Coordinates of C-alpha atoms and ligand atoms in Angstrom, one line a residue:
M1 CA 185.8 44.3 63.4
T2 CA 183.3 45.0 66.3
S3 CA 179.9 44.1 65.1
I4 CA 178.3 47.4 64.1
P5 CA 175.4 48.7 66.4
T6 CA 172.6 50.4 64.7
P7 CA 171.8 53.7 66.5
S8 CA 168.0 54.2 66.6
F9 CA 168.3 57.3 64.5
L10 CA 169.4 54.9 61.7
S11 CA 166.4 52.6 62.0
D12 CA 165.2 54.5 59.0
P13 CA 168.4 55.2 57.0
H14 CA 166.6 57.4 54.5
K15 CA 167.3 60.8 56.0
Q16 CA 165.5 64.1 55.0
H17 CA 166.2 67.8 55.3
F18 CA 165.3 69.4 58.6
I19 CA 163.4 72.6 57.8
D20 CA 161.1 74.7 59.9
G21 CA 161.1 72.2 62.8
Q22 CA 160.3 69.1 60.7
W23 CA 161.8 66.4 58.4
C24 CA 160.9 67.0 54.8
G25 CA 161.8 65.5 51.5
G26 CA 163.7 67.3 48.9
D27 CA 162.4 69.2 46.0
S28 CA 164.0 67.0 43.3
G29 CA 163.6 63.6 45.2
A30 CA 167.2 62.9 44.4
R31 CA 169.4 61.2 47.0
V32 CA 173.0 61.0 47.9
D33 CA 174.6 58.0 49.7
T34 CA 176.8 58.2 52.8
F35 CA 179.2 55.4 53.6
N36 CA 180.9 54.0 56.7
P37 CA 184.5 54.5 55.8
A38 CA 185.5 51.5 58.1
D39 CA 183.9 49.0 55.8
G40 CA 182.8 50.8 52.7
Q41 CA 179.2 49.9 53.2
R42 CA 176.4 52.3 52.7
L43 CA 175.2 53.7 56.0
A44 CA 172.3 56.0 55.0
T45 CA 171.1 58.1 52.2
L46 CA 170.6 61.8 52.4
A47 CA 168.2 64.2 50.6
R48 CA 170.3 65.9 47.8
G49 CA 169.3 69.5 48.3
N50 CA 169.0 72.1 45.5
H51 CA 168.1 75.7 45.2
A52 CA 164.4 75.2 46.0
D53 CA 165.3 73.3 49.3
V54 CA 167.8 76.0 50.3
D55 CA 165.3 78.6 49.6
R56 CA 162.7 76.9 51.7
A57 CA 165.1 76.6 54.6
V58 CA 166.2 80.3 54.3
T59 CA 162.6 81.4 54.2
A60 CA 161.9 79.4 57.3
A61 CA 164.9 80.9 59.0
R62 CA 164.0 84.4 58.0
R63 CA 160.4 83.9 59.3
A64 CA 161.8 82.6 62.7
F65 CA 164.3 85.5 62.9
E66 CA 161.6 88.1 62.4
G67 CA 158.9 86.2 64.3
P68 CA 159.1 84.1 67.5
W69 CA 162.8 84.0 67.8
S70 CA 163.1 87.9 67.9
R71 CA 160.8 87.8 71.1
F72 CA 163.3 85.7 73.1
N73 CA 165.3 88.1 75.2
P74 CA 169.0 87.4 76.0
A75 CA 168.2 85.5 79.1
Q76 CA 165.8 83.2 77.3
R77 CA 168.3 82.6 74.6
Q78 CA 170.8 81.7 77.2
Q79 CA 168.4 79.3 78.8
V80 CA 167.7 77.6 75.4
I81 CA 171.6 77.2 74.9
M82 CA 172.0 75.8 78.4
R83 CA 169.2 73.3 77.9
F84 CA 170.7 72.4 74.5
A85 CA 174.1 71.8 76.3
E86 CA 172.4 69.4 78.7
L87 CA 170.8 67.5 75.9
F88 CA 174.0 67.4 74.0
E89 CA 175.7 66.0 77.0
K90 CA 172.9 63.4 77.7
H91 CA 172.9 62.2 74.1
F92 CA 176.6 62.5 73.6
E93 CA 177.3 58.8 73.2
E94 CA 174.6 58.4 70.5
L95 CA 176.0 61.4 68.7
A96 CA 179.5 60.2 69.0
L97 CA 178.6 56.7 67.7
L98 CA 176.8 58.3 64.6
E99 CA 179.8 60.5 64.0
S100 CA 182.2 57.4 64.4
L101 CA 180.2 55.3 61.9
D102 CA 179.7 58.3 59.6
M103 CA 183.4 59.5 59.3
G104 CA 185.5 56.9 61.0
S105 CA 186.8 58.8 64.0
P106 CA 187.8 56.6 66.9
L107 CA 184.9 56.5 69.4
H108 CA 186.9 55.8 72.7
T109 CA 190.3 57.6 72.1
R110 CA 189.1 60.7 70.2
L111 CA 185.3 61.4 70.4
R112 CA 184.6 60.5 74.0
P113 CA 187.5 62.5 75.4
A114 CA 186.1 65.6 73.5
K115 CA 182.8 65.5 75.5
N116 CA 183.7 67.9 78.1
G117 CA 185.2 70.4 75.6
A118 CA 182.1 70.4 73.5
V119 CA 179.8 71.0 76.5
Q120 CA 182.2 73.8 77.8
N121 CA 182.0 75.2 74.3
L122 CA 178.2 75.5 74.6
L123 CA 178.3 76.8 78.1
Y124 CA 180.6 79.6 76.8
Y125 CA 178.2 80.5 74.1
G126 CA 175.4 80.6 76.5
S127 CA 177.4 83.1 78.6
Q128 CA 177.9 85.2 75.5
A129 CA 174.1 85.7 75.1
R130 CA 174.3 87.9 78.3
N131 CA 177.5 89.7 77.2
I132 CA 176.3 91.7 74.2
S133 CA 176.5 95.3 74.9
G134 CA 176.7 98.6 73.2
E135 CA 178.4 101.8 74.2
T136 CA 177.6 105.4 75.0
I137 CA 180.3 107.6 73.4
P138 CA 180.9 111.2 74.4
N139 CA 180.8 113.4 71.1
S140 CA 181.8 116.9 69.9
L141 CA 178.4 117.8 68.6
P142 CA 176.7 121.1 69.6
G143 CA 173.6 120.9 71.6
N144 CA 172.4 118.1 73.8
V145 CA 173.1 115.0 71.6
T146 CA 173.6 111.6 73.1
S147 CA 175.4 109.2 70.9
M148 CA 175.8 105.5 71.2
I149 CA 176.5 102.3 69.5
I150 CA 173.8 99.6 69.7
K151 CA 174.0 96.0 68.4
A152 CA 171.6 93.9 66.2
P153 CA 171.8 90.2 65.0
V154 CA 172.9 90.0 61.3
G155 CA 169.9 87.8 60.5
V156 CA 170.2 84.4 58.7
V157 CA 173.5 82.6 58.9
G158 CA 174.6 79.9 56.5
G159 CA 176.8 77.3 58.2
V160 CA 178.8 75.2 55.7
L161 CA 180.7 72.4 57.4
A162 CA 183.6 70.1 56.5
W163 CA 183.4 66.4 57.1
N164 CA 186.2 66.0 59.5
G165 CA 184.3 66.6 62.7
P166 CA 180.9 68.1 62.0
M167 CA 179.5 67.0 65.4
F168 CA 181.7 69.6 67.1
A169 CA 182.1 72.1 64.2
Q170 CA 178.4 72.7 64.1
L171 CA 178.5 74.0 67.7
N172 CA 180.7 77.0 66.5
V173 CA 177.9 78.1 64.3
I174 CA 174.9 77.2 66.3
G175 CA 176.4 78.6 69.5
P176 CA 177.1 82.2 68.4
A177 CA 174.0 82.3 66.3
L178 CA 171.7 81.5 69.2
A179 CA 173.6 83.7 71.6
T180 CA 173.1 86.7 69.3
G181 CA 169.5 86.0 68.1
C182 CA 170.5 84.9 64.5
T183 CA 168.9 82.0 62.9
V184 CA 170.8 79.2 60.9
V185 CA 170.7 77.1 57.9
L186 CA 173.4 74.4 58.1
K187 CA 174.8 72.5 55.1
P188 CA 176.9 69.6 56.5
A189 CA 179.3 67.8 54.2
E190 CA 177.9 65.1 52.0
D191 CA 180.3 62.5 53.6
A192 CA 179.3 63.3 57.2
S193 CA 175.8 64.7 57.9
L194 CA 174.2 62.3 60.4
A195 CA 175.3 63.8 63.7
V196 CA 174.2 67.2 62.5
L197 CA 170.7 66.0 61.5
R198 CA 170.3 64.2 64.9
T199 CA 171.4 67.4 66.7
A200 CA 168.6 69.3 64.9
E201 CA 166.1 67.3 66.8
L202 CA 167.8 67.9 70.1
L203 CA 167.6 71.7 69.5
M204 CA 163.9 71.4 69.1
E205 CA 163.7 69.5 72.3
A206 CA 165.7 72.3 74.0
G207 CA 162.9 74.7 73.2
L208 CA 163.9 76.5 69.9
P209 CA 161.0 77.7 67.8
P210 CA 160.8 76.0 64.4
G211 CA 162.9 77.5 61.7
V212 CA 165.7 78.8 64.1
V213 CA 168.1 76.0 63.0
N214 CA 167.5 74.1 59.8
V215 CA 169.6 71.6 58.0
V216 CA 169.8 71.0 54.3
T217 CA 171.9 68.1 53.1
G218 CA 173.5 67.4 49.8
L219 CA 176.5 68.4 47.6
G220 CA 178.6 71.4 48.0
S221 CA 178.3 72.3 44.3
E222 CA 174.4 72.3 44.6
A223 CA 173.0 73.0 48.1
G224 CA 176.3 74.5 49.3
E225 CA 176.5 76.9 46.4
A226 CA 172.8 77.8 46.6
L227 CA 173.2 78.7 50.3
C228 CA 176.4 80.9 49.7
S229 CA 174.8 82.7 46.8
H230 CA 171.3 83.2 48.4
G231 CA 170.3 86.8 48.5
D232 CA 168.5 86.5 52.0
V233 CA 171.5 85.0 53.9
N234 CA 173.4 87.6 55.8
R235 CA 176.5 85.7 56.9
I236 CA 178.3 82.5 56.0
A237 CA 180.3 80.6 58.6
F238 CA 182.4 78.2 56.5
T239 CA 184.8 75.4 57.5
G240 CA 186.5 73.7 54.6
S241 CA 189.2 73.9 52.0
T242 CA 190.9 77.0 50.8
A243 CA 189.7 76.3 47.2
T244 CA 186.1 76.2 48.3
G245 CA 186.6 79.3 50.5
R246 CA 187.6 81.2 47.4
A247 CA 184.4 79.9 45.6
I248 CA 182.4 81.1 48.5
I249 CA 183.9 84.6 48.5
R250 CA 182.8 84.9 44.8
A251 CA 179.3 83.4 45.5
S252 CA 178.7 85.7 48.4
A253 CA 179.4 88.9 46.5
G254 CA 175.8 89.4 45.3
N255 CA 174.4 90.5 48.6
M256 CA 177.7 91.4 50.4
K257 CA 177.4 88.5 52.9
R258 CA 179.7 88.7 55.9
L259 CA 182.1 85.8 55.9
Q260 CA 183.9 83.7 58.4
L261 CA 186.2 81.4 56.5
E262 CA 188.1 78.6 58.5
L263 CA 190.2 77.0 55.8
G264 CA 193.2 74.7 55.3
G265 CA 196.6 74.5 56.8
K266 CA 200.1 73.2 56.5
S267 CA 201.1 73.8 60.1
P268 CA 204.7 73.8 61.4
D269 CA 205.6 72.0 64.6
I270 CA 209.1 73.0 65.7
V271 CA 211.3 70.9 68.0
F272 CA 214.3 72.6 69.5
A273 CA 217.3 70.5 70.8
D274 CA 216.5 71.6 74.4
A275 CA 212.9 70.2 74.3
D276 CA 211.8 67.4 76.6
L277 CA 211.6 64.7 74.0
D278 CA 209.5 62.4 76.2
K279 CA 206.8 64.9 75.8
A280 CA 207.6 66.2 72.4
V281 CA 207.6 62.9 70.6
P282 CA 204.1 61.8 71.5
G283 CA 202.9 65.4 71.3
V284 CA 204.3 66.0 67.8
A285 CA 203.0 62.5 66.6
M286 CA 199.5 63.1 67.8
G287 CA 199.6 66.6 66.4
V288 CA 199.7 64.9 63.0
F289 CA 198.0 61.6 63.5
N290 CA 195.0 62.7 65.5
N291 CA 191.7 61.9 63.6
T292 CA 193.9 60.2 61.1
G293 CA 195.5 63.4 60.0
Q294 CA 192.2 64.9 59.0
I295 CA 192.5 68.0 61.1
C296 CA 192.9 71.5 59.6
F297 CA 195.6 72.5 62.0
A298 CA 197.6 69.2 61.9
G299 CA 201.2 69.8 62.5
T300 CA 202.4 68.0 59.4
R301 CA 205.7 70.0 58.8
I302 CA 207.9 68.9 61.8
F303 CA 211.0 71.1 62.0
V304 CA 213.7 69.4 64.2
Q305 CA 217.0 71.0 65.2
R306 CA 219.8 69.1 63.6
A307 CA 221.5 68.0 66.8
I308 CA 218.5 65.8 67.7
E309 CA 217.3 64.9 64.3
D310 CA 218.4 61.3 64.2
E311 CA 217.1 60.5 67.7
F312 CA 213.9 62.3 67.1
V313 CA 213.1 60.6 63.8
E314 CA 213.8 57.2 65.3
R315 CA 211.6 57.9 68.3
L316 CA 208.9 59.3 66.2
A317 CA 208.9 56.4 63.8
T318 CA 208.9 53.9 66.7
F319 CA 206.0 55.7 68.4
S320 CA 204.0 55.9 65.2
R321 CA 204.3 52.1 64.9
T322 CA 202.8 51.6 68.4
L323 CA 199.6 53.5 67.3
K324 CA 196.7 51.0 66.7
V325 CA 195.0 51.5 63.3
G326 CA 191.6 49.9 62.9
D327 CA 188.1 49.5 63.8
P328 CA 186.9 53.1 65.0
L329 CA 184.6 51.4 67.6
A330 CA 187.4 49.2 69.3
K331 CA 188.6 50.5 72.6
D332 CA 192.3 50.8 71.8
T333 CA 192.0 52.2 68.2
R334 CA 193.9 55.4 67.8
L335 CA 193.6 55.9 64.0
G336 CA 190.4 55.1 62.2
P337 CA 190.1 55.1 58.3
V338 CA 190.3 58.2 56.3
I339 CA 186.8 59.4 55.1
S340 CA 186.6 57.9 51.6
Q341 CA 188.3 56.1 48.7
R342 CA 189.0 59.5 47.2
Q343 CA 190.8 60.7 50.3
L344 CA 192.6 57.4 50.5
D345 CA 193.8 57.7 46.9
Q346 CA 194.9 61.3 47.6
V347 CA 196.9 60.3 50.7
L348 CA 198.6 57.4 49.0
G349 CA 199.3 59.6 46.0
Y350 CA 201.2 62.1 48.3
V351 CA 203.2 59.1 49.7
E352 CA 204.2 58.2 46.3
V353 CA 205.2 61.7 45.4
G354 CA 207.1 62.1 48.7
A355 CA 209.2 59.1 47.9
R356 CA 209.7 60.1 44.2
E357 CA 210.9 63.7 45.3
G358 CA 213.6 62.1 47.5
A359 CA 212.1 62.1 51.0
K360 CA 213.0 59.1 53.2
L361 CA 210.1 56.9 54.1
V362 CA 210.8 55.8 57.7
A363 CA 207.5 54.4 58.8
G364 CA 204.1 53.4 57.4
G365 CA 203.1 54.4 53.9
Q366 CA 200.8 51.4 53.2
R367 CA 197.2 50.8 53.0
L368 CA 195.9 48.1 55.4
G369 CA 194.5 44.9 54.1
G370 CA 193.2 41.8 55.8
E371 CA 190.0 42.3 57.7
L372 CA 190.5 46.1 57.2
A373 CA 190.7 45.8 53.3
N374 CA 187.1 47.1 52.7
G375 CA 187.7 50.2 54.7
Y376 CA 190.0 53.2 53.9
F377 CA 192.8 52.5 56.4
I378 CA 196.4 53.6 56.0
E379 CA 199.4 53.3 58.4
P380 CA 200.7 56.4 60.2
T381 CA 203.5 57.6 57.9
V382 CA 206.7 59.4 58.6
F383 CA 209.0 60.9 56.0
A384 CA 212.5 62.1 57.1
S385 CA 215.0 64.3 55.3
V386 CA 212.2 66.3 53.8
D387 CA 212.9 69.7 52.2
N388 CA 210.4 72.4 52.7
S389 CA 210.0 72.9 49.0
M390 CA 208.8 69.3 48.3
T391 CA 205.2 68.8 47.4
I392 CA 204.5 66.8 50.8
A393 CA 205.8 69.9 52.7
R394 CA 203.8 72.4 50.7
E395 CA 200.3 71.0 50.0
E396 CA 197.7 70.0 52.5
I397 CA 197.5 66.1 52.5
F398 CA 194.7 65.7 55.1
G399 CA 195.9 62.2 56.0
P400 CA 198.3 60.6 58.5
V401 CA 201.6 61.8 56.9
A402 CA 204.3 63.6 58.8
S403 CA 207.3 65.3 57.2
V404 CA 210.5 65.8 59.3
I405 CA 212.6 68.7 58.1
P406 CA 215.9 69.5 59.7
F407 CA 217.0 73.1 60.7
D408 CA 220.0 74.6 62.5
T409 CA 219.2 78.0 63.8
I410 CA 216.2 79.6 65.4
E411 CA 215.9 82.2 62.5
E412 CA 216.2 79.5 59.9
A413 CA 213.3 77.6 61.7
L414 CA 211.2 80.7 61.7
A415 CA 211.8 81.5 58.1
L416 CA 211.0 77.8 57.0
A417 CA 207.9 77.8 59.3
N418 CA 206.6 80.9 57.6
A419 CA 207.4 79.9 54.1
T420 CA 203.9 78.7 53.3
D421 CA 200.7 80.1 52.0
Y422 CA 198.9 78.9 55.1
G423 CA 198.9 80.1 58.6
L424 CA 196.6 78.1 60.9
G425 CA 198.3 76.2 63.7
S426 CA 201.9 76.0 64.9
G427 CA 203.9 74.3 67.7
V428 CA 207.0 75.1 69.5
W429 CA 208.8 72.6 71.7
S430 CA 211.6 74.1 73.8
S431 CA 212.6 74.7 77.4
N432 CA 214.2 78.0 76.7
V433 CA 211.9 81.0 77.3
T434 CA 213.8 83.3 74.9
T435 CA 213.4 80.8 72.1
V436 CA 209.7 80.5 72.9
N437 CA 209.2 84.3 73.0
R438 CA 210.9 84.7 69.6
M439 CA 208.9 82.0 68.0
M440 CA 205.5 83.0 69.5
H441 CA 205.9 86.5 68.1
G442 CA 207.5 85.5 64.8
I443 CA 205.3 82.7 63.6
Q444 CA 202.7 83.7 61.1
A445 CA 199.7 81.6 62.3
G446 CA 196.5 81.9 64.2
T447 CA 197.6 79.7 67.1
V448 CA 201.0 78.9 68.6
W449 CA 201.0 75.9 71.0
V450 CA 204.0 75.8 73.3
N451 CA 205.1 72.4 74.7
C452 CA 201.7 71.0 73.7
Y453 CA 199.6 70.8 70.5
G454 CA 196.0 71.1 69.5
L455 CA 194.5 72.5 72.8
L456 CA 191.4 74.5 72.0
D457 CA 189.0 76.6 74.1
A458 CA 185.8 78.4 72.8
A459 CA 186.6 81.4 75.1
V460 CA 189.9 81.9 73.4
G461 CA 188.9 81.1 69.9
F462 CA 190.7 80.0 66.7
G463 CA 191.4 81.4 63.3
G464 CA 193.9 81.7 60.5
F465 CA 196.4 84.0 58.8
K466 CA 197.1 84.2 55.1
H467 CA 195.3 81.5 53.0
S468 CA 193.9 79.8 56.1
G469 CA 191.1 82.1 56.2
Y470 CA 189.6 85.0 58.1
G471 CA 187.2 85.6 60.9
W472 CA 187.6 84.0 64.3
K473 CA 185.8 80.9 65.6
G474 CA 185.0 81.4 69.4
G475 CA 185.8 84.3 71.7
P476 CA 184.1 87.7 71.8
S477 CA 185.2 88.7 68.3
Q478 CA 183.2 85.8 66.9
T479 CA 180.1 87.0 68.7
E480 CA 180.7 90.5 67.2
G481 CA 180.8 89.0 63.8
F482 CA 177.2 87.8 64.2
L483 CA 176.1 91.4 65.1
Y484 CA 175.6 94.6 63.1
Q485 CA 176.6 97.7 65.0
K486 CA 174.4 100.7 64.7
A487 CA 175.2 104.3 65.6
V488 CA 172.4 106.2 67.2
Y489 CA 172.2 110.0 67.8
I490 CA 169.5 111.3 70.1
N491 CA 168.9 115.0 69.9
A492 CA 167.0 115.6 73.2
Ligands
NAD1 P1 185.5 71.1 51.2 O1 185.9 72.6 51.0 O2 185.6 70.2 50.1 O3 184.0 71.1 51.7 C1 183.6 71.8 52.8 C2 182.0 72.0 52.7 O4 181.9 73.0 51.7 C3 181.2 70.8 52.5 O5 180.0 70.9 53.2 C4 181.0 70.9 51.0 O6 179.8 70.2 50.6 C5 180.9 72.4 50.8 N1 181.2 72.9 49.5 C6 181.9 72.4 48.5 N2 182.0 73.2 47.4 C7 181.2 74.2 47.7 C8 180.8 75.4 47.0 N3 181.2 75.6 45.7 N4 179.9 76.3 47.6 C9 179.5 76.1 48.8 N5 179.8 75.0 49.5 C10 180.6 74.1 49.0 O7 186.3 70.6 52.4 P2 186.3 69.2 53.0 O8 187.1 68.3 52.1 O9 185.0 68.8 53.4 O10 187.2 69.4 54.4 C11 188.6 69.5 54.4 C12 189.1 70.9 54.4 O11 188.5 71.6 55.4 C13 190.6 70.9 54.6 O12 191.2 71.8 53.8 C14 190.7 71.4 56.1 O13 191.9 72.0 56.5 C15 189.6 72.3 56.2 N6 189.1 72.5 57.6 C16 189.4 73.7 58.1 C17 189.1 73.9 59.5 C18 189.3 75.3 60.1 O14 188.8 75.5 61.2 N7 190.3 76.0 59.6 C19 188.4 72.9 60.2 C20 188.2 71.7 59.5 C21 188.5 71.5 58.3

């Protein structure tokens, strides 16, 4: 293992909430530990937020919303976002190191390559600040009545984040909130909060008034629940599991919060016999194994046309064995650990269930020992001869486990791909435009990648069908979600 550098942000590992522009201790004094999943060692402790802490943060956010932040015009909001983008870029290495230590994502092969996309994401949201407009609408009313639609920011937004990439996920809450004039209380996941806490300092440096972005750390069942049920929060932007999404729908009912729910997936990646396998094999493999399978849109159900099944399975298994699993800070590591012992147990449990239900294990499946024994490392795992009804093909594993399922016809592939409660990502690998056309219209999922997998752009956006949630992350429709619209009639 590389000797672990200590980022200056961790020189004091007892982190506090960030409320109203400053660090502050929690109401109860209780703490929650956060661990480095590569060695199982405690990395830092976080304030364990409760109702009182959330209330304090929401009050600060409301004060900033109605006070200093409301006096920023769109051009000034854009300037703050642009300054934040510059600072995010300048401090990217530090944030990426924190994220890598906190959640195990490979620093060199995953986090660093995402730098430009993250900065572009912020530049897009900066542009959105200047793109909010209303409409004058001709009407059928008697007299001289002018009618129009104008827009107003919804107010205080609660951002509840998953642990699988908070450094990037937070931008999809902060960006649209700042663009529209909203304020934010973020509740990062208890397993990975550090990059989000450090980012709060950068936002202040960018010129945000205190209280515009606040961070309350702690458990979902405490701080998360308090935020989602708070009567003065107007919108929740949530990234996490479908089960938690359901709890949030219930918790939000009290004051009719608007919701953006980015939930789980069990995405199909479909390889036709006419695909270019030199591209499809690594593309499909990294569609599952990227971030050690801990990606909501991971293409875990790999449908392969029977004519190429044997060749594809062999090449996929061979490719997966070439992927280096290990120290997230090492240059050539492609897969880091999974986030926690709990996640490791869950993934290994699914491997066992897959074998028990009759799937054929053709690669991986083992926890790694030796110098990696203290971390939560597991080999990239490939099951062949999977049936779409098996547990490993139905439930979200959230680990590096691929299931290959054969099919014969295009209609069968479509039916199998859609036979899931989820509808987040999907992939199609084919050189036939008619096949591609049929699939892109027929697949019930928020994104269809054709001859590629996992490309994202904030201007296009991302979202789910069915149990994968609702709302859209990025694009103009997300901006609209952070705005109320108001009809105005002027009788002149
Ligand atoms: P999770 O649902 O357990 O937790 C997500 C967040 O919700 C955490 O901050 C947690 O503390 C909080 N939380 C938990 N219970 C809560 C409650 N009752 N009220 C309010 N907040 C609560 O999910 P996770 O394990 O952190 O992340 C993995 C899941 O996230 C997977 O299902 C994955 O597919 C999904 N995900 C979806 C997207 C997307 O864009 N669709 C992106 C990333 C992750």
